[in-house]
Amino acid sequence: MQLLTRHMHTTASTATMVAYAQVSLLIASAVMGMLTGKGQFSDVGHPSLQFLLRSWTIPAEFDLALWVFMGLVRLWHLLVTRGYRWRQRL
């Protein structure tokens, strides 16, 4: 990942590189979820593997609200950072 970032920073913006990373992680998570999401492999002996391979459940409303809040905070941070960058160009 570091080598790819070092190569891409000359041609792509930070937001583009972050978007590529997020899309890659989303695809990898979706594939893993489709392969192991029903919990059919959770009967292993190790507690960590049991946790990772358990069946998927819908998160609680509080957890969903936290995800939305974290996304809004991240968006705010991105906009503030871009605002400073644009202000320096004026």
JSON list of N, CA and C in Angstrom, two decimals, residues 5 8-9 11 14 37 39-40 48-49 54 73 83 87 89:
[
{"chain": "A", "resi": 5, "resn": "THR", "atom": "N", "xyz": [0.89, 4.20, -2.79]},
{"chain": "A", "resi": 5, "resn": "THR", "atom": "CA", "xyz": [0.64, 5.58, -2.41]},
{"chain": "A", "resi": 5, "resn": "THR", "atom": "C", "xyz": [1.78, 6.48, -2.85]},
{"chain": "A", "resi": 8, "resn": "MET", "atom": "N", "xyz": [1.35, 6.98, -6.54]},
{"chain": "A", "resi": 8, "resn": "MET", "atom": "CA", "xyz": [0.15, 7.70, -6.97]},
{"chain": "A", "resi": 8, "resn": "MET", "atom": "C", "xyz": [0.12, 9.16, -6.53]},
{"chain": "A", "resi": 9, "resn": "HIS", "atom": "N", "xyz": [0.88, 9.55, -5.51]},
{"chain": "A", "resi": 9, "resn": "HIS", "atom": "CA", "xyz": [0.74, 10.90, -4.98]},
{"chain": "A", "resi": 9, "resn": "HIS", "atom": "C", "xyz": [1.12, 11.98, -5.99]},
{"chain": "A", "resi": 11, "resn": "THR", "atom": "N", "xyz": [0.24, 11.87, -9.20]},
{"chain": "A", "resi": 11, "resn": "THR", "atom": "CA", "xyz": [-0.78, 11.98, -10.24]},
{"chain": "A", "resi": 11, "resn": "THR", "atom": "C", "xyz": [-2.20, 12.07, -9.70]},
{"chain": "A", "resi": 14, "resn": "THR", "atom": "N", "xyz": [-5.36, 13.41, -2.83]},
{"chain": "A", "resi": 14, "resn": "THR", "atom": "CA", "xyz": [-5.53, 12.64, -1.60]},
{"chain": "A", "resi": 14, "resn": "THR", "atom": "C", "xyz": [-6.92, 12.02, -1.54]},
{"chain": "A", "resi": 37, "resn": "GLY", "atom": "N", "xyz": [-20.60, -14.97, 5.79]},
{"chain": "A", "resi": 37, "resn": "GLY", "atom": "CA", "xyz": [-21.58, -14.19, 6.53]},
{"chain": "A", "resi": 37, "resn": "GLY", "atom": "C", "xyz": [-22.70, -14.95, 7.19]},
{"chain": "A", "resi": 39, "resn": "GLY", "atom": "N", "xyz": [-22.34, -17.64, 9.02]},
{"chain": "A", "resi": 39, "resn": "GLY", "atom": "CA", "xyz": [-21.88, -18.27, 10.25]},
{"chain": "A", "resi": 39, "resn": "GLY", "atom": "C", "xyz": [-21.61, -19.75, 10.13]},
{"chain": "A", "resi": 40, "resn": "GLN", "atom": "N", "xyz": [-21.55, -20.28, 8.92]},
{"chain": "A", "resi": 40, "resn": "GLN", "atom": "CA", "xyz": [-21.38, -21.72, 8.73]},
{"chain": "A", "resi": 40, "resn": "GLN", "atom": "C", "xyz": [-19.99, -22.21, 9.14]},
{"chain": "A", "resi": 48, "resn": "SER", "atom": "N", "xyz": [-11.11, -16.22, 18.77]},
{"chain": "A", "resi": 48, "resn": "SER", "atom": "CA", "xyz": [-10.97, -15.14, 17.79]},
{"chain": "A", "resi": 48, "resn": "SER", "atom": "C", "xyz": [-11.60, -15.52, 16.46]},
{"chain": "A", "resi": 49, "resn": "LEU", "atom": "N", "xyz": [-11.39, -16.75, 16.03]},
{"chain": "A", "resi": 49, "resn": "LEU", "atom": "CA", "xyz": [-12.01, -17.20, 14.78]},
{"chain": "A", "resi": 49, "resn": "LEU", "atom": "C", "xyz": [-13.52, -17.32, 14.91]},
{"chain": "A", "resi": 54, "resn": "ARG", "atom": "N", "xyz": [-18.57, -15.59, 12.90]},
{"chain": "A", "resi": 54, "resn": "ARG", "atom": "CA", "xyz": [-19.96, -15.71, 13.36]},
{"chain": "A", "resi": 54, "resn": "ARG", "atom": "C", "xyz": [-20.91, -15.13, 12.31]},
{"chain": "A", "resi": 73, "resn": "VAL", "atom": "N", "xyz": [-18.54, 13.58, 10.87]},
{"chain": "A", "resi": 73, "resn": "VAL", "atom": "CA", "xyz": [-17.32, 14.19, 11.40]},
{"chain": "A", "resi": 73, "resn": "VAL", "atom": "C", "xyz": [-16.20, 14.11, 10.37]},
{"chain": "A", "resi": 83, "resn": "GLY", "atom": "N", "xyz": [-10.94, 23.68, 2.79]},
{"chain": "A", "resi": 83, "resn": "GLY", "atom": "CA", "xyz": [-11.13, 25.12, 2.92]},
{"chain": "A", "resi": 83, "resn": "GLY", "atom": "C", "xyz": [-9.82, 25.83, 3.20]},
{"chain": "A", "resi": 87, "resn": "ARG", "atom": "N", "xyz": [-8.07, 28.47, 0.68]},
{"chain": "A", "resi": 87, "resn": "ARG", "atom": "CA", "xyz": [-7.81, 29.82, 1.18]},
{"chain": "A", "resi": 87, "resn": "ARG", "atom": "C", "xyz": [-6.35, 30.21, 0.92]},
{"chain": "A", "resi": 89, "resn": "ARG", "atom": "N", "xyz": [-4.56, 29.43, -1.55]},
{"chain": "A", "resi": 89, "resn": "ARG", "atom": "CA", "xyz": [-4.35, 29.70, -2.97]},
{"chain": "A", "resi": 89, "resn": "ARG", "atom": "C", "xyz": [-4.79, 31.11, -3.36]}
]
